[in-house]
Coordinates of C-alpha atoms in Angstrom, one line a residue:
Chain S
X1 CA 150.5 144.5 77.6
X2 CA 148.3 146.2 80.4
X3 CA 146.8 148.2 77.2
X4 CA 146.2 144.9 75.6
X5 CA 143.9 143.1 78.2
X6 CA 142.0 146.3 79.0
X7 CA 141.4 146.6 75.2
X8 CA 139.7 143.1 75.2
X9 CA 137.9 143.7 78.2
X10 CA 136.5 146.8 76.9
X11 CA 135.4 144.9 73.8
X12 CA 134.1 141.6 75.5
X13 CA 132.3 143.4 78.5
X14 CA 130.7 146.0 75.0
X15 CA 130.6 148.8 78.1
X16 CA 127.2 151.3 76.3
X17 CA 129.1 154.0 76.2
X18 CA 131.7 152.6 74.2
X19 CA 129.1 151.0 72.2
X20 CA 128.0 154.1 71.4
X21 CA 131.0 156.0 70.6
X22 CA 132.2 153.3 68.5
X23 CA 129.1 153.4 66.6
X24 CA 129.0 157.2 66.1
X25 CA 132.9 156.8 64.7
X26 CA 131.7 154.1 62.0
X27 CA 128.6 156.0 61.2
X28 CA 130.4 159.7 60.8
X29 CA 133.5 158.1 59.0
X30 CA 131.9 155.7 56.7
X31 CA 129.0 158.5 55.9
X32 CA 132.0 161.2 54.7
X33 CA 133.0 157.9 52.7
X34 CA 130.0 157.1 51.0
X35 CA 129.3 161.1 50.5
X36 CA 133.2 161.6 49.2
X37 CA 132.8 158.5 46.6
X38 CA 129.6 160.0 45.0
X39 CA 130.7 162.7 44.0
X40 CA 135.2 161.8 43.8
X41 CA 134.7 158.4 41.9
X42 CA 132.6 159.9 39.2
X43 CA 135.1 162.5 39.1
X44 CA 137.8 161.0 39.3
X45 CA 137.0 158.4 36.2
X46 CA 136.1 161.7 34.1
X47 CA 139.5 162.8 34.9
X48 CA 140.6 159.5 33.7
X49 CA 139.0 159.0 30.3
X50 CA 138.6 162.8 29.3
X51 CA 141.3 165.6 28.7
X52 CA 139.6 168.9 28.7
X53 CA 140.8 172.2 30.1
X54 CA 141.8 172.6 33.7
X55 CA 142.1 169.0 33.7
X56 CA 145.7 169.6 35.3
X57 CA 144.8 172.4 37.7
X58 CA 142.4 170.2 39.1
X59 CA 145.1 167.3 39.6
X60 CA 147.8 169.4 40.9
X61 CA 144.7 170.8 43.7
X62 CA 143.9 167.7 44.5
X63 CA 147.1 165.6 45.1
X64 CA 148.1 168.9 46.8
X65 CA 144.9 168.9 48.9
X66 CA 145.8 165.2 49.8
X67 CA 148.4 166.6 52.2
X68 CA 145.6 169.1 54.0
X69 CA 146.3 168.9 58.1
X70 CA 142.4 167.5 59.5
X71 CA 142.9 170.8 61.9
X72 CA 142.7 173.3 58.8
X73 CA 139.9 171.3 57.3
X74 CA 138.0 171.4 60.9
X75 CA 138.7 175.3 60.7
X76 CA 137.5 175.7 57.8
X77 CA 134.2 173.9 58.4
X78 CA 134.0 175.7 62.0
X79 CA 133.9 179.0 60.1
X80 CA 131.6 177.8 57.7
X81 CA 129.5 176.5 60.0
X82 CA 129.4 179.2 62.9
X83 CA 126.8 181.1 64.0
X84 CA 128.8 183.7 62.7
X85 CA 130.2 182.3 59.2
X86 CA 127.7 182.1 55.5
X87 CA 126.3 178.4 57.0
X88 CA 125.8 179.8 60.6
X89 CA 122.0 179.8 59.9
X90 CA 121.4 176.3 59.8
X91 CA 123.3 175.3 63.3
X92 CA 124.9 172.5 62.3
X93 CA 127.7 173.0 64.4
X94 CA 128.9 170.7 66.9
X95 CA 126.7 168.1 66.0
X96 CA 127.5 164.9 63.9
X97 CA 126.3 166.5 60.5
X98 CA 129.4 169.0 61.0
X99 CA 131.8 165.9 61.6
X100 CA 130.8 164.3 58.4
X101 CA 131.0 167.6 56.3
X102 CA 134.7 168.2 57.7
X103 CA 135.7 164.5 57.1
X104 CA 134.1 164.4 53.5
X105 CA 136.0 167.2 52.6
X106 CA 139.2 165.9 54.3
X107 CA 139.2 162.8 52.6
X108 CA 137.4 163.4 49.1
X109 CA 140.3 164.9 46.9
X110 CA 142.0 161.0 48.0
X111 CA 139.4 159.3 46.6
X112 CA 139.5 161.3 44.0
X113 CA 143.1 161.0 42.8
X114 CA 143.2 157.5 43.8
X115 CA 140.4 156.0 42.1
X116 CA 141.6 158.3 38.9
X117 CA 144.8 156.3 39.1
X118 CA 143.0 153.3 39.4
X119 CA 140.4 154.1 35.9
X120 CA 143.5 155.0 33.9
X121 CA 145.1 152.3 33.1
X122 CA 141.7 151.0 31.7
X123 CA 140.7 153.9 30.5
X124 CA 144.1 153.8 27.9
X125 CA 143.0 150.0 27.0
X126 CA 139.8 150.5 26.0
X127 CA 140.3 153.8 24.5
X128 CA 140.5 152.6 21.0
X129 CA 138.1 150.0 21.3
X130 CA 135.4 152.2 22.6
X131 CA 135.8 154.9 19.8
X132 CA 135.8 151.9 17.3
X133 CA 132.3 151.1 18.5
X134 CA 131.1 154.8 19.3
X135 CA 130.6 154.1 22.9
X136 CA 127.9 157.2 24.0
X137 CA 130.5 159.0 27.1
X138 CA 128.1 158.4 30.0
X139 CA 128.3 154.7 29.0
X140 CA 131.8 154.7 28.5
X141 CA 132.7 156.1 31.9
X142 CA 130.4 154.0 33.4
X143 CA 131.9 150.7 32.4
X144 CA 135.5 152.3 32.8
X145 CA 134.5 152.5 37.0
X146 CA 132.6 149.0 36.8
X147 CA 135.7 147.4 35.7
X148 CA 138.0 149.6 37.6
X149 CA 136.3 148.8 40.9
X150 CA 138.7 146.9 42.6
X151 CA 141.0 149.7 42.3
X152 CA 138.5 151.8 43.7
X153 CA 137.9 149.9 46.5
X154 CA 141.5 149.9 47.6
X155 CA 140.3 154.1 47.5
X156 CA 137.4 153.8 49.5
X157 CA 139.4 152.1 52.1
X158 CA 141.9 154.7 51.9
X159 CA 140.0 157.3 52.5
X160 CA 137.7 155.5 55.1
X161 CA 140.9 154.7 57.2
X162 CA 141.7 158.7 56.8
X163 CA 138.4 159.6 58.4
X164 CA 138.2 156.9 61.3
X165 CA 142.1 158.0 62.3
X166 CA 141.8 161.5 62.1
X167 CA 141.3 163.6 65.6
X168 CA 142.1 167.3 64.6
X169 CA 138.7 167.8 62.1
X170 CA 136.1 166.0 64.4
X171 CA 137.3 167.8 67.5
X172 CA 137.0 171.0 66.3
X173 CA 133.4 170.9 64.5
X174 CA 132.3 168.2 67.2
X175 CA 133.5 169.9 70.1
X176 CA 134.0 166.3 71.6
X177 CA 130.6 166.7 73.2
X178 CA 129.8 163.8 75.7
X179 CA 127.0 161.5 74.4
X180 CA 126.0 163.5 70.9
X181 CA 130.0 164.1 69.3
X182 CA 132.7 162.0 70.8
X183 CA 134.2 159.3 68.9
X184 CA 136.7 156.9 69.1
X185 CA 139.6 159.9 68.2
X186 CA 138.7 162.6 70.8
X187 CA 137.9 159.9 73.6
X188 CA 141.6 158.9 73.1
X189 CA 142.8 162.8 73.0
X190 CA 140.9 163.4 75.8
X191 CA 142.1 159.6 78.2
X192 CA 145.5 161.2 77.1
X193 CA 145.0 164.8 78.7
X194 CA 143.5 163.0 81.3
X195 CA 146.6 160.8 82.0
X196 CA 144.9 157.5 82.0
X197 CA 147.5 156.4 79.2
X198 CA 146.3 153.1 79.9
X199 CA 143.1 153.4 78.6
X200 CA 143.8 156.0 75.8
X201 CA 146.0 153.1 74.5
X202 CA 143.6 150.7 75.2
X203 CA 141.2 152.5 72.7
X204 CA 143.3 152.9 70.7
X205 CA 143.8 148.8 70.2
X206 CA 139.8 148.9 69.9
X207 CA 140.3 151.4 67.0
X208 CA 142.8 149.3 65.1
X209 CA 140.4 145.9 65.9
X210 CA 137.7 147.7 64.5
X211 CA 139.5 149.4 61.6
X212 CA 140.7 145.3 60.8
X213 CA 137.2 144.1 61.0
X214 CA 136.0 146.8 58.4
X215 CA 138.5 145.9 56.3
X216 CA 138.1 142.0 56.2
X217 CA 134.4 142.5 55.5
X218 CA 135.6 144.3 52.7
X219 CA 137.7 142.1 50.9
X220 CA 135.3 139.5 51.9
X221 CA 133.0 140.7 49.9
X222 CA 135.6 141.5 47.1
X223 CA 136.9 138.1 46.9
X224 CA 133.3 136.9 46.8
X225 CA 132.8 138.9 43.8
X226 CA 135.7 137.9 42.3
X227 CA 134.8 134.6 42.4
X228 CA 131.5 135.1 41.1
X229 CA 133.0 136.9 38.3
X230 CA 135.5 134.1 37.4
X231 CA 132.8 131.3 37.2
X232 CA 130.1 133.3 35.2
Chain I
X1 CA 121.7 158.8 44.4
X2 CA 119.9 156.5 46.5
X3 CA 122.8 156.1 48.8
X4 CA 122.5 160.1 49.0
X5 CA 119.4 159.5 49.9
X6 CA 119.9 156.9 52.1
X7 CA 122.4 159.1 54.1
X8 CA 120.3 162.4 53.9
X9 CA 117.6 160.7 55.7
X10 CA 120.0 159.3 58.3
X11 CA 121.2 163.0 59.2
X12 CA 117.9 163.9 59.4
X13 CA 117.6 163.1 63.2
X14 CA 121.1 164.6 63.9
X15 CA 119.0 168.3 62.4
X16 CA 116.1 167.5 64.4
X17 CA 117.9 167.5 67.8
X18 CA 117.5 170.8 67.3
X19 CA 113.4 171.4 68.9
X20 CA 114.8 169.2 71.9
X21 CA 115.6 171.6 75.2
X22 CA 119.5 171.8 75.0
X23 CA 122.0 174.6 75.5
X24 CA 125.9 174.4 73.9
X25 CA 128.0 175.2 77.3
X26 CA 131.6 176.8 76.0
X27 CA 134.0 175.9 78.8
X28 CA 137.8 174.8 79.9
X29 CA 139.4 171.8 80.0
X30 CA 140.6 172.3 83.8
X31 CA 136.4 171.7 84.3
X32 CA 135.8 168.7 82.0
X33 CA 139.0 166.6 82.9
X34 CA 138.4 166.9 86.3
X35 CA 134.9 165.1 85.8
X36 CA 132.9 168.5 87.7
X37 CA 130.1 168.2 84.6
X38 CA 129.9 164.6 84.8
X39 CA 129.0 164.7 88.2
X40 CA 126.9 168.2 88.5
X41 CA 125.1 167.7 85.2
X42 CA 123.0 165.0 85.5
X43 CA 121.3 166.5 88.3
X44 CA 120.5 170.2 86.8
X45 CA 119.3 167.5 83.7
X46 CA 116.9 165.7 86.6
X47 CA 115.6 169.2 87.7
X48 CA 114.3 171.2 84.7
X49 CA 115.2 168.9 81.8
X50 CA 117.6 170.4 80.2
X51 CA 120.4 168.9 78.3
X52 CA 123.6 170.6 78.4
X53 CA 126.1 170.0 75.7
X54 CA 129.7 171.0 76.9
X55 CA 132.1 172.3 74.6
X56 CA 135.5 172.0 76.2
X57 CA 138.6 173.9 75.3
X58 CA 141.1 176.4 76.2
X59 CA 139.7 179.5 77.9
X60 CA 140.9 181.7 74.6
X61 CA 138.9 179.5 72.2
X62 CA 135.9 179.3 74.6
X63 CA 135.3 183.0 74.7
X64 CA 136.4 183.2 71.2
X65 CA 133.5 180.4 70.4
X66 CA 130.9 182.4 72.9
X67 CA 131.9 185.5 70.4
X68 CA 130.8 183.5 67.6
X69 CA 127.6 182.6 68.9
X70 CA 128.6 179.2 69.0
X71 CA 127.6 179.0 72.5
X72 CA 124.8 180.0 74.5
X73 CA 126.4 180.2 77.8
X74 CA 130.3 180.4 78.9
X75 CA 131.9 179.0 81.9
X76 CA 135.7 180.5 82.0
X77 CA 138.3 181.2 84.3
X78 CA 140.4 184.1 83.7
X79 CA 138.0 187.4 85.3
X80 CA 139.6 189.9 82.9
X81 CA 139.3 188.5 80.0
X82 CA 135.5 187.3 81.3
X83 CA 135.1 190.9 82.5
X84 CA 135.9 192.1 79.1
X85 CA 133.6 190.1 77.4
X86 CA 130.7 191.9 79.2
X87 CA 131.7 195.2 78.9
X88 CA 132.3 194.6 75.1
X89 CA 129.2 193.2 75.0
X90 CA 129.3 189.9 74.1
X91 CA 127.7 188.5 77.7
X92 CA 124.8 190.0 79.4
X93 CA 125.9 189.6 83.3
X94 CA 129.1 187.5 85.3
X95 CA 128.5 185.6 88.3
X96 CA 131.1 184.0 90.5
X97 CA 130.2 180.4 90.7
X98 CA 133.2 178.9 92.4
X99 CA 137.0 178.8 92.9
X100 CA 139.5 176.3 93.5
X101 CA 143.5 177.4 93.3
X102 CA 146.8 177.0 90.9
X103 CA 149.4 174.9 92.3
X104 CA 153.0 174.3 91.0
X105 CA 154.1 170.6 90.5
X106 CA 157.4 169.3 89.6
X107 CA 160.0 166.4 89.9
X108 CA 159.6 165.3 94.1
X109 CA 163.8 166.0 94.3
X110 CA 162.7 169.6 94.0
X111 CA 165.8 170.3 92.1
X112 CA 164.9 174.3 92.1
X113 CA 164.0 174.3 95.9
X114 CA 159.9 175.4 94.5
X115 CA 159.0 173.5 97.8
X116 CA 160.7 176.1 100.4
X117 CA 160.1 179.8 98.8
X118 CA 157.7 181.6 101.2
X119 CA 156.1 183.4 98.5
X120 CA 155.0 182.8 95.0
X121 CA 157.7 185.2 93.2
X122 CA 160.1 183.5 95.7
X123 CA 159.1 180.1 93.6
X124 CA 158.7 181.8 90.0
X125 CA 162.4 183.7 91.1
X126 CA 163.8 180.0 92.4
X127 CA 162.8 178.2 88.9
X128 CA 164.2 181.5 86.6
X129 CA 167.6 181.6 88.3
X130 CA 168.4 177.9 88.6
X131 CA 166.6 177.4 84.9
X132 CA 165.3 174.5 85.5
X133 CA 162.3 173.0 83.0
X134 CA 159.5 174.8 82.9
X135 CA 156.5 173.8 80.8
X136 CA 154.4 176.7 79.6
X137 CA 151.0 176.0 78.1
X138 CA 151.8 178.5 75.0
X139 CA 147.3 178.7 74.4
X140 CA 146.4 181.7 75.9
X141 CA 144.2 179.3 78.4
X142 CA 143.8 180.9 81.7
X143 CA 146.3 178.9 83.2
X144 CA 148.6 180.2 80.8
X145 CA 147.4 183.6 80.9
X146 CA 147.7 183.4 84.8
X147 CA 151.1 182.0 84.4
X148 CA 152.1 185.0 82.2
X149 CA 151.1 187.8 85.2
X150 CA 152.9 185.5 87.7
X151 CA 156.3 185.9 85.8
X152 CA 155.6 189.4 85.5
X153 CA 154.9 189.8 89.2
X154 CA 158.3 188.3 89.7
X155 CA 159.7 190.7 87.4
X156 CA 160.8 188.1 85.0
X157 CA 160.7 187.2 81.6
X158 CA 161.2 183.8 80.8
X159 CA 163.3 182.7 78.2
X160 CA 165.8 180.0 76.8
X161 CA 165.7 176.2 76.4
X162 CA 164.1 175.6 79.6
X163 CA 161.4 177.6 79.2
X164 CA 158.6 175.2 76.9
X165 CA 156.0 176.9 75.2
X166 CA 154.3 173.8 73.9
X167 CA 150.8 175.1 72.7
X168 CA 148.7 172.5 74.3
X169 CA 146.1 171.4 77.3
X170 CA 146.4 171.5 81.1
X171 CA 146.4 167.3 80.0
X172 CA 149.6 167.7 77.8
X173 CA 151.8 170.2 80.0
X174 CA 151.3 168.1 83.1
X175 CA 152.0 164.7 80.6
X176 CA 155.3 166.0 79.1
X177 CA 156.3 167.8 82.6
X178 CA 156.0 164.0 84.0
X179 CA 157.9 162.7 80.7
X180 CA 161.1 165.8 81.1
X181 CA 161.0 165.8 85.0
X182 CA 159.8 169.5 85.0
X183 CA 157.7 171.6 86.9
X184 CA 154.8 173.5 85.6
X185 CA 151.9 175.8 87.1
X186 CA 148.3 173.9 87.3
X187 CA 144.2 174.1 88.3
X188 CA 144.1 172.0 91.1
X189 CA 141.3 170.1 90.0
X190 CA 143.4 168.6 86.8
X191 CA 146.2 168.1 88.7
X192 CA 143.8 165.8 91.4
X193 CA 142.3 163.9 88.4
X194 CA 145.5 163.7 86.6
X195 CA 146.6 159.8 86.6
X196 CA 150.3 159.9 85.1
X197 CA 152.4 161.9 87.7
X198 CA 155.3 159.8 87.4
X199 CA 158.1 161.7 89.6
X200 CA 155.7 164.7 89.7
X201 CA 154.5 166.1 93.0
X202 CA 152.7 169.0 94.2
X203 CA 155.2 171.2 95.7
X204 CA 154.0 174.9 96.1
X205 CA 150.4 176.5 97.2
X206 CA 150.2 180.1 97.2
X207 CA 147.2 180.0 99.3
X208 CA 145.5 183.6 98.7
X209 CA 147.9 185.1 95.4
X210 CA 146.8 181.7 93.9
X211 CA 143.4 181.4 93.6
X212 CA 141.4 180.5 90.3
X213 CA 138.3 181.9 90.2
X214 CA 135.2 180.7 87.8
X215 CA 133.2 182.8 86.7
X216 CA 129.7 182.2 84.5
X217 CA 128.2 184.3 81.7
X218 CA 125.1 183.9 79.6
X219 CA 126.2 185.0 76.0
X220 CA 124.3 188.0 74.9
X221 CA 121.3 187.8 72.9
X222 CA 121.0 191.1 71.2
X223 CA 124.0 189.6 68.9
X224 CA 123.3 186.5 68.0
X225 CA 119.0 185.8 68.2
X226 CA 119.0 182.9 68.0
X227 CA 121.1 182.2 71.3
X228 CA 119.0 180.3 74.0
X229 CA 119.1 183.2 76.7
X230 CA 115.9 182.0 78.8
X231 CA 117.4 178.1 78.9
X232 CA 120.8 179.5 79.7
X233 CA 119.6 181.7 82.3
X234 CA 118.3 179.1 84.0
X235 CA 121.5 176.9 84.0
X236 CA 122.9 179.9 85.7
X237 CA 120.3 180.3 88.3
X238 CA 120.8 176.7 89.2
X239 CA 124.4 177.2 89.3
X240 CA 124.2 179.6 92.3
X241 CA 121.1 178.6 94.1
X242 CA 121.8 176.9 96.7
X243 CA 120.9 172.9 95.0
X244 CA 123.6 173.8 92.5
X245 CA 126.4 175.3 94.9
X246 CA 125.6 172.4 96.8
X247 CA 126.4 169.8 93.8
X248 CA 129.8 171.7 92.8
X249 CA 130.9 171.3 96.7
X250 CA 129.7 168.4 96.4
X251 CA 132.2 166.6 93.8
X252 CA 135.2 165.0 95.1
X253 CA 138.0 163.0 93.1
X254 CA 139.6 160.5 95.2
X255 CA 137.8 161.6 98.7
X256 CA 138.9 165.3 97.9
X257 CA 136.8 168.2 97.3
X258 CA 137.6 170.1 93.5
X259 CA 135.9 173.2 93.9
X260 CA 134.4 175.6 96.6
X261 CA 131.0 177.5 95.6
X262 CA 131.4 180.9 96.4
X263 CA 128.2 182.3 94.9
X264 CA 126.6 183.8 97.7
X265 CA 130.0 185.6 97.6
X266 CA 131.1 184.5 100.9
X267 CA 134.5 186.0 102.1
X268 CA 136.6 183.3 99.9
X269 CA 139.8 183.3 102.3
X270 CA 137.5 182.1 105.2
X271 CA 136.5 179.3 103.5
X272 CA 137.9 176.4 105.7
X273 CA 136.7 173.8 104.0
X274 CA 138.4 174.4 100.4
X275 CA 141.4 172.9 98.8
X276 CA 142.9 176.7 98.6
X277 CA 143.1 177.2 102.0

């Protein structure tokens, strides 16, 4: 309850830092988003339509991958991206560039399974009547997504949610550093080392008001375009 | 594509912050939790203008980071590990910088009588025969590795279901030692910050076998060039002239003073007005 009214102060007195933090969480996590749905959706609605080889070995990575711990993927990136790894050149680590690498990866092969799921049902429907009317493939997958799209929405959100939550990637390629890397996650990691429990719950409650707001705007503007569609 | 776009152009400032003045500081929790950089910082940052970035972790990972290259300068408290790290190479020079002390903290009923031993092996001795929980920190931190050469000065070797290993920060120990009722060995500084004691008290100084020395190191140029030796160097030479010395003696968590400068390398037992003494 304590948690509670410090959460709403924090939001109603919009304290800069916070302000900040909470603005470098939205930008990293729904950057990895937008960089994970270029290339996953695409993917995933060729996985959909097509059958070709290594279509399977591909699935089976990717709903595997699903399951990757955000440490490992934060690893990974750190030895990518260290002075000392093949990326060390360009010294991107521990800046915010890092954080949305490791959080693209984390979260692509979900978009990319899920918005699959959510093409293949159309993709079977249309099948025949596409091949009736020799739809060119490029065309054909593109209306396959188009109509799909409210199925890949509930994917984007999936994987946006993945990226906001997760601590264990950011922390690691981040390094949490005070004004240029800390988000929402690693402030709450670090109130909790700190003891303030209060407060690391506190943020927390910011993080799910914020994670609620994203997602209202959302199906705002899906319901909108539902509409839209219905009376055209 | 254009959203590509869109986003590659919104990194771009994130790879620009690269021509600003700013060095990557590797360095332990026990220093960040207990708010020292918040408070010294800002004033190096006033003096020559450069940013500081601190990277805070486990003193393990720090130096392993620092290895890397991944840092320019390392702040660490364990001296042979930091001692190592020269003579292999890795750091050009160690300078003491300051020093606060380990303390033991457990449940205030004092159920393995911690409070009373008249030594530190009396205490480590006291909590090994009466087996009550102990919580390890497991990370190779310098707690933990300090922690380690205390058992083995006791001639000890921990073991069994009170002994908890649990992998994790100075933050976490002293969090689930609250949660359990048990006692575990911390900075002094973390343990003064630390807001969720619960039952926990502090109930053992070992005045001189307990201190916890800091010690800096700029990380060595000649193996990784592109490490900002002259800006680090200068971090450094603030840290022990007497402006910067002054700041670290200067930072106090509720009224009390976290860390005594010892830079000049003044006799450290002598030093009246520290926490370790």
């Amino acid at each position: 309850m304590e948690s509670l009214s410090k959460a709403v102060q924090l939001i109603v007195a919009a304290d800069p830092d916070l302000v900040a933090i909470v603005g470098l969480s939205l930008f990293v996590s729904l950057s990895a988003t937008i960089l994970a749905s270029c290339m996953a959706i695409p993917l995933g609605g060729l996985l959909a339509t097509y059958k070709f080889a290594g279509r399977r070995v591909i699935l089976i990575f990717a709903s595997s991958f699903m399951a990757l711990p955000p440490v490992v993927v934060g690893l990974a990136v750190y030895l990518l991206l260290s002075r000392s790894g093949p990326l060390g050149s360009l010294g991107l680590l521990f800046t915010p560039t890092a954080m949305i690498i490791a959080q693209t990866c984390l979260i692509f092969p979900i978009v990319l399974v899920l918005s699959m799921e959510a093409v293949k049902p159309l993709a079977r429907d249309y099948d025949r009547l596409m091949s009736a009317m020799d739809v060119p493939p490029f065309l054909r997958l593109r209306t396959l997504i188009w109509d799909a799209r409210f199925g890949i929405f509930t994917a984007l959100l999936a994987g946006f949610g993945r990226a906001l939550a997760e601590v264990g990637a950011v922390i690691i390629v981040g390094g949490n550093i005070n004004g240029l890397t800390r988000v929402m996650t690693t402030t709450i990691a670090l109130e909790t080392s700190k003891g303030n429990l209060q407060l690391a719950m506190a943020l927390g409650l910011v993080l799910i008001f914020l994670a609620l707001l994203v997602n209202s705007a959302i199906h705002a503007i899906a319901r909108v375009g539902k509409k839209y569609e219905v009376t055209r | 594509m254009k959203l590509f776009m869109f986003l590659a152009a919104m990194c771009l400032p994130t790879f620009g912050v690269a021509s600003e003045q700013y060095i990557t500081l590797a360095s332990t929790t026990s220093t960040q939790n207990s708010g020292l950089y918040d408070q010294i910082l800002p004033k190096f940052t006033a003096t020559t203008g450069i940013e500081v970035r601190v990277v805070a972790v486990g003193t393990g990972q720090a130096l392993r980071i620092a290895k890397n290259g991944d840092a320019d300068v390392l702040l660490v408290h364990h001296r042979p590990s930091e001692d190592a790290f020269v003579e292999d190479g890795f750091g050009v020079q160690r300078y003491d910088v300051m020093y606060n002390d380990f303390v033991i903290v457990g449940p205030n009923d004092d159920p393995a009588g911690v409070a009373i031993a008249r030594s530190v092996a009396e205490a480590m001795v006291a909590l090994y025969d009466t087996e009550t929980i102990f919580i390890s920190r497991g990370d190779e931190s310098g707690t933990h590795k300090k922690e380690r050469s205390l058992w083995a000065e006791a001639a000890r070797n921990p073991s069994g279901s009170w002994y908890r290993e649990i992998g994790a920060g100075m933050g976490a120990a002293l969090n689930m030692a609250s949660a359990v009722d048990g006692y575990t060995l911390t900075d002094r500084g973390t343990w003064l910050s630390f807001q969720n004691r619960g039952n926990l008290d502090l109930l053992f100084m070992g005045k001189n076998s307990l201190l916890n020395p800091y010690g800096v190191i700029v990380v060595n140029k000649e193996l990784h060039p592109h490490i900002k030796s002259e800006l680090a160097q200068r971090f450094v030479d603030w840290l022990i002239s007497e402006a910067g010395q002054a700041a670290i003696g200067d930072v106090r968590i509720h009224g009390k003073q976290l860390f005594c400068p010892n830079a000049s390398g003044q006799d450290q037992a002598k030093n009246k007005a520290c926490p370790a003494s």
